[in-house]
PDB file of C-alpha atoms in Angstrom:
ATOM      1  CA  ALA A   1       4.393  -6.165 -29.264  1.00  0.00           C
ATOM      2  CA  LEU A   2       7.292  -7.654 -27.306  1.00  0.00           C
ATOM      3  CA  GLN A   3       8.955  -8.746 -30.532  1.00  0.00           C
ATOM      4  CA  GLU A   4       8.689  -5.206 -31.923  1.00  0.00           C
ATOM      5  CA  VAL A   5      10.206  -3.766 -28.743  1.00  0.00           C
ATOM      6  CA  GLU A   6      13.061  -6.268 -28.974  1.00  0.00           C
ATOM      7  CA  GLN A   7      13.635  -5.182 -32.597  1.00  0.00           C
ATOM      8  CA  GLY A   8      13.760  -1.578 -31.439  1.00  0.00           C
ATOM      9  CA  LEU A   9      16.251  -2.497 -28.725  1.00  0.00           C
ATOM     10  CA  ALA A  10      18.416  -4.298 -31.293  1.00  0.00           C
ATOM     11  CA  ALA A  11      18.661  -0.990 -33.154  1.00  0.00           C
ATOM     12  CA  ALA A  12      18.953   1.168 -30.000  1.00  0.00           C
ATOM     13  CA  PRO A  13      20.199  -1.004 -27.108  1.00  0.00           C
ATOM     14  CA  ASP A  14      20.639   1.988 -24.785  1.00  0.00           C
ATOM     15  CA  HIS A  15      17.033   3.161 -25.160  1.00  0.00           C
ATOM     16  CA  ARG A  16      15.934   3.021 -21.518  1.00  0.00           C
ATOM     17  CA  ASP A  17      12.220   3.546 -22.148  1.00  0.00           C
ATOM     18  CA  LEU A  18      12.128   0.661 -24.616  1.00  0.00           C
ATOM     19  CA  LEU A  19      13.893  -1.521 -22.073  1.00  0.00           C
ATOM     20  CA  ILE A  20      11.358  -0.587 -19.403  1.00  0.00           C
ATOM     21  CA  LEU A  21       8.523  -1.255 -21.855  1.00  0.00           C
ATOM     22  CA  LYS A  22      10.062  -4.660 -22.565  1.00  0.00           C
ATOM     23  CA  GLY A  23       9.948  -5.447 -18.840  1.00  0.00           C
ATOM     24  CA  VAL A  24       6.341  -4.319 -18.564  1.00  0.00           C
ATOM     25  CA  LEU A  25       5.348  -6.474 -21.537  1.00  0.00           C
ATOM     26  CA  GLN A  26       7.252  -9.437 -20.129  1.00  0.00           C
ATOM     27  CA  GLU A  27       5.332  -8.970 -16.892  1.00  0.00           C
ATOM     28  CA  LYS A  28       2.016  -8.919 -18.758  1.00  0.00           C
ATOM     29  CA  LEU A  29       2.999 -12.148 -20.529  1.00  0.00           C
ATOM     30  CA  GLY A  30       3.708 -13.859 -17.206  1.00  0.00           C
ATOM     31  CA  GLN A  31       7.478 -13.760 -17.636  1.00  0.00           C
ATOM     32  CA  GLY A  32       8.095 -12.423 -14.130  1.00  0.00           C
ATOM     33  CA  ASP A  33      11.748 -13.464 -13.781  1.00  0.00           C
ATOM     34  CA  ALA A  34      12.675 -12.048 -17.185  1.00  0.00           C
ATOM     35  CA  ALA A  35      10.809  -8.830 -16.357  1.00  0.00           C
ATOM     36  CA  LYS A  36      12.745  -8.441 -13.101  1.00  0.00           C
ATOM     37  CA  GLU A  37      16.039  -8.852 -14.939  1.00  0.00           C
ATOM     38  CA  THR A  38      14.958  -6.336 -17.556  1.00  0.00           C
ATOM     39  CA  PHE A  39      13.917  -3.835 -14.889  1.00  0.00           C
ATOM     40  CA  VAL A  40      17.275  -4.237 -13.122  1.00  0.00           C
ATOM     41  CA  ALA A  41      19.090  -3.535 -16.391  1.00  0.00           C
ATOM     42  CA  ALA A  42      16.895  -0.501 -17.084  1.00  0.00           C
ATOM     43  CA  GLU A  43      17.364   0.871 -13.582  1.00  0.00           C
ATOM     44  CA  GLU A  44      21.138   0.533 -13.928  1.00  0.00           C
ATOM     45  CA  MET A  45      20.887   2.839 -16.969  1.00  0.00           C
ATOM     46  CA  THR A  46      18.991   5.449 -14.938  1.00  0.00           C
ATOM     47  CA  ASP A  47      20.466   8.190 -12.749  1.00  0.00           C
ATOM     48  CA  SER A  48      18.365   7.228  -9.739  1.00  0.00           C
ATOM     49  CA  ARG A  49      15.690   4.856  -8.499  1.00  0.00           C
ATOM     50  CA  GLU A  50      13.279   7.811  -8.413  1.00  0.00           C
ATOM     51  CA  LYS A  51      13.716   8.502 -12.137  1.00  0.00           C
ATOM     52  CA  PHE A  52      13.376   4.808 -12.958  1.00  0.00           C
ATOM     53  CA  LEU A  53      10.118   4.594 -10.989  1.00  0.00           C
ATOM     54  CA  ILE A  54       8.755   7.711 -12.696  1.00  0.00           C
ATOM     55  CA  GLU A  55       9.598   6.370 -16.149  1.00  0.00           C
ATOM     56  CA  ARG A  56       8.173   2.932 -15.405  1.00  0.00           C
ATOM     57  CA  GLY A  57       5.084   4.469 -13.810  1.00  0.00           C
ATOM     58  CA  GLN A  58       4.510   6.548 -16.940  1.00  0.00           C
ATOM     59  CA  ILE A  59       4.768   3.468 -19.136  1.00  0.00           C
ATOM     60  CA  TYR A  60       2.349   1.491 -16.967  1.00  0.00           C
ATOM     61  CA  TYR A  61      -0.087   4.403 -17.043  1.00  0.00           C
ATOM     62  CA  ALA A  62       0.232   5.925 -20.499  1.00  0.00           C
ATOM     63  CA  ILE A  63       1.206   2.994 -22.693  1.00  0.00           C
ATOM     64  CA  VAL A  64      -0.309  -0.155 -21.204  1.00  0.00           C
ATOM     65  CA  GLY A  65      -3.127   1.384 -19.156  1.00  0.00           C
ATOM     66  CA  GLN A  66      -2.198  -0.190 -15.831  1.00  0.00           C
ATOM     67  CA  LEU A  67      -3.188   2.807 -13.739  1.00  0.00           C
ATOM     68  CA  GLU A  68      -2.896   1.258 -10.277  1.00  0.00           C
ATOM     69  CA  THR A  69       0.527  -0.214 -11.018  1.00  0.00           C
ATOM     70  CA  GLY A  70       1.705   3.103 -12.422  1.00  0.00           C
ATOM     71  CA  LEU A  71       0.303   4.869  -9.381  1.00  0.00           C
ATOM     72  CA  ALA A  72       2.256   2.578  -7.051  1.00  0.00           C
ATOM     73  CA  ASP A  73       5.512   3.434  -8.860  1.00  0.00           C
ATOM     74  CA  ILE A  74       4.799   7.162  -8.755  1.00  0.00           C
ATOM     75  CA  GLU A  75       3.917   7.075  -5.060  1.00  0.00           C
ATOM     76  CA  ALA A  76       7.178   5.194  -4.424  1.00  0.00           C
ATOM     77  CA  ALA A  77       9.088   7.853  -6.385  1.00  0.00           C
ATOM     78  CA  ILE A  78       7.470  10.611  -4.308  1.00  0.00           C
ATOM     79  CA  ALA A  79       8.357   8.722  -1.117  1.00  0.00           C
ATOM     80  CA  LEU A  80      11.990   8.709  -2.286  1.00  0.00           C
ATOM     81  CA  ASN A  81      11.905  12.387  -3.245  1.00  0.00           C
ATOM     82  CA  PRO A  82       8.947  14.469  -2.046  1.00  0.00           C
ATOM     83  CA  GLU A  83      10.323  17.384  -4.098  1.00  0.00           C
ATOM     84  CA  SER A  84      10.013  15.593  -7.452  1.00  0.00           C
ATOM     85  CA  ALA A  85       8.055  17.869  -9.765  1.00  0.00           C
ATOM     86  CA  GLY A  86       8.049  15.194 -12.463  1.00  0.00           C
ATOM     87  CA  ALA A  87       6.545  12.593 -10.152  1.00  0.00           C
ATOM     88  CA  TYR A  88       3.773  14.976  -9.122  1.00  0.00           C
ATOM     89  CA  LEU A  89       3.068  15.755 -12.762  1.00  0.00           C
ATOM     90  CA  VAL A  90       2.592  12.055 -13.546  1.00  0.00           C
ATOM     91  CA  LEU A  91       0.591  11.626 -10.334  1.00  0.00           C
ATOM     92  CA  GLY A  92      -1.770  14.290 -11.645  1.00  0.00           C
ATOM     93  CA  GLY A  93      -2.246  12.425 -14.913  1.00  0.00           C
ATOM     94  CA  ILE A  94      -2.863   9.094 -13.245  1.00  0.00           C
ATOM     95  CA  SER A  95      -5.230  10.633 -10.701  1.00  0.00           C
ATOM     96  CA  GLU A  96      -7.130  12.339 -13.498  1.00  0.00           C
ATOM     97  CA  ALA A  97      -7.400   9.029 -15.383  1.00  0.00           C
ATOM     98  CA  LEU A  98      -8.694   7.403 -12.191  1.00  0.00           C
ATOM     99  CA  ARG A  99     -11.230  10.252 -11.902  1.00  0.00           C
ATOM    100  CA  ASP A 100      -9.747  11.307  -8.567  1.00  0.00           C
ATOM    101  CA  TYR A 101     -10.032  14.948  -9.541  1.00  0.00           C
ATOM    102  CA  PRO A 102      -9.213  16.530  -6.166  1.00  0.00           C
ATOM    103  CA  ARG A 103      -5.973  14.558  -6.033  1.00  0.00           C
ATOM    104  CA  ALA A 104      -5.176  15.407  -9.664  1.00  0.00           C
ATOM    105  CA  ILE A 105      -5.680  19.110  -8.972  1.00  0.00           C
ATOM    106  CA  GLU A 106      -3.435  18.965  -5.902  1.00  0.00           C
ATOM    107  CA  ALA A 107      -0.774  17.016  -7.807  1.00  0.00           C
ATOM    108  CA  TYR A 108      -0.724  19.439 -10.749  1.00  0.00           C
ATOM    109  CA  GLN A 109      -0.547  22.394  -8.369  1.00  0.00           C
ATOM    110  CA  ARG A 110       2.315  20.783  -6.438  1.00  0.00           C
ATOM    111  CA  ALA A 111       4.147  19.909  -9.676  1.00  0.00           C
ATOM    112  CA  GLY A 112       3.892  23.532 -10.782  1.00  0.00           C
ATOM    113  CA  GLU A 113       5.085  24.887  -7.429  1.00  0.00           C
ATOM    114  CA  LEU A 114       8.053  22.518  -7.331  1.00  0.00           C
ATOM    115  CA  ALA A 115       8.951  23.134 -10.970  1.00  0.00           C
ATOM    116  CA  ASN A 116       8.917  26.900 -10.425  1.00  0.00           C
ATOM    117  CA  ALA A 117      11.099  26.549  -7.328  1.00  0.00           C
ATOM    118  CA  GLN A 118      13.485  24.271  -9.266  1.00  0.00           C
ATOM    119  CA  ASN A 119      13.540  26.546 -12.324  1.00  0.00           C
ATOM    120  CA  ASP A 120      12.033  23.881 -14.591  1.00  0.00           C
ATOM    121  CA  PRO A 121       9.829  25.843 -16.990  1.00  0.00           C
ATOM    122  CA  GLU A 122       8.831  22.784 -19.038  1.00  0.00           C
ATOM    123  CA  ILE A 123       7.239  20.898 -16.139  1.00  0.00           C
ATOM    124  CA  ALA A 124       5.767  24.150 -14.800  1.00  0.00           C
ATOM    125  CA  ALA A 125       4.097  24.863 -18.151  1.00  0.00           C
ATOM    126  CA  VAL A 126       2.750  21.324 -18.570  1.00  0.00           C
ATOM    127  CA  ALA A 127       1.422  21.336 -14.995  1.00  0.00           C
ATOM    128  CA  ARG A 128      -0.371  24.668 -15.567  1.00  0.00           C
ATOM    129  CA  TYR A 129      -1.799  23.477 -18.870  1.00  0.00           C
ATOM    130  CA  ASN A 130      -3.011  20.162 -17.435  1.00  0.00           C
ATOM    131  CA  LEU A 131      -4.496  21.909 -14.404  1.00  0.00           C
ATOM    132  CA  GLY A 132      -6.282  24.464 -16.558  1.00  0.00           C
ATOM    133  CA  THR A 133      -7.641  21.781 -18.876  1.00  0.00           C
ATOM    134  CA  LEU A 134      -8.836  19.719 -15.937  1.00  0.00           C
ATOM    135  CA  LEU A 135     -10.522  22.664 -14.252  1.00  0.00           C
ATOM    136  CA  ARG A 136     -12.331  23.618 -17.455  1.00  0.00           C
ATOM    137  CA  ARG A 137     -13.921  20.204 -17.748  1.00  0.00           C
ATOM    138  CA  SER A 138     -13.820  18.890 -14.208  1.00  0.00           C
ATOM    139  CA  PRO A 139     -17.083  17.568 -12.755  1.00  0.00           C
ATOM    140  CA  ILE A 140     -15.893  19.016  -9.432  1.00  0.00           C
ATOM    141  CA  GLN A 141     -15.774  22.520 -10.838  1.00  0.00           C
ATOM    142  CA  GLN A 142     -19.103  22.087 -12.590  1.00  0.00           C
ATOM    143  CA  SER A 143     -20.640  20.798  -9.365  1.00  0.00           C
ATOM    144  CA  GLU A 144     -19.188  23.702  -7.379  1.00  0.00           C
ATOM    145  CA  GLU A 145     -20.367  26.216  -9.985  1.00  0.00           C
ATOM    146  CA  ASN A 146     -23.877  24.734  -9.929  1.00  0.00           C
ATOM    147  CA  GLN A 147     -23.867  24.917  -6.151  1.00  0.00           C
ATOM    148  CA  LEU A 148     -22.760  28.566  -6.228  1.00  0.00           C
ATOM    149  CA  THR A 149     -25.436  29.543  -8.739  1.00  0.00           C
ATOM    150  CA  THR A 150     -28.181  27.818  -6.777  1.00  0.00           C
ATOM    151  CA  GLU A 151     -27.042  29.517  -3.555  1.00  0.00           C
ATOM    152  CA  SER A 152     -26.969  33.004  -5.083  1.00  0.00           C
ATOM    153  CA  PRO A 153     -29.947  35.280  -4.309  1.00  0.00           C
TER     154      PRO A 153
END
């Protein structure tokens, strides 16, 4: 996989996500020093540390399945900017994957609120969709609905 990413970077050397993926793969292969150098190069191509952490967190979570590592990056991004709608959106996805449904619901709601306030309709729409999908199939909701029906006269 690393060789394929390097081939992609040869064709598109300014592709930040591929560079971040290269660093993640280097890390997985035990090439810690090379990964650090790759991450530094990728972060230099990014507007801010927050955006770099969000992008790397997404790659850890969505591409290589390292949920806890991705979560750490997203939490660091939120610490840098508590108003980051994008970070909360990814936090929702990671929390959902970790089956922390209350946290996922809160994160999607916060992402939607922030996106609306920041006039970012794309993140707002994705947050609403993800929240709706989660609520339709969430064990929390099913548990609450069962509790409500058993408490009704």
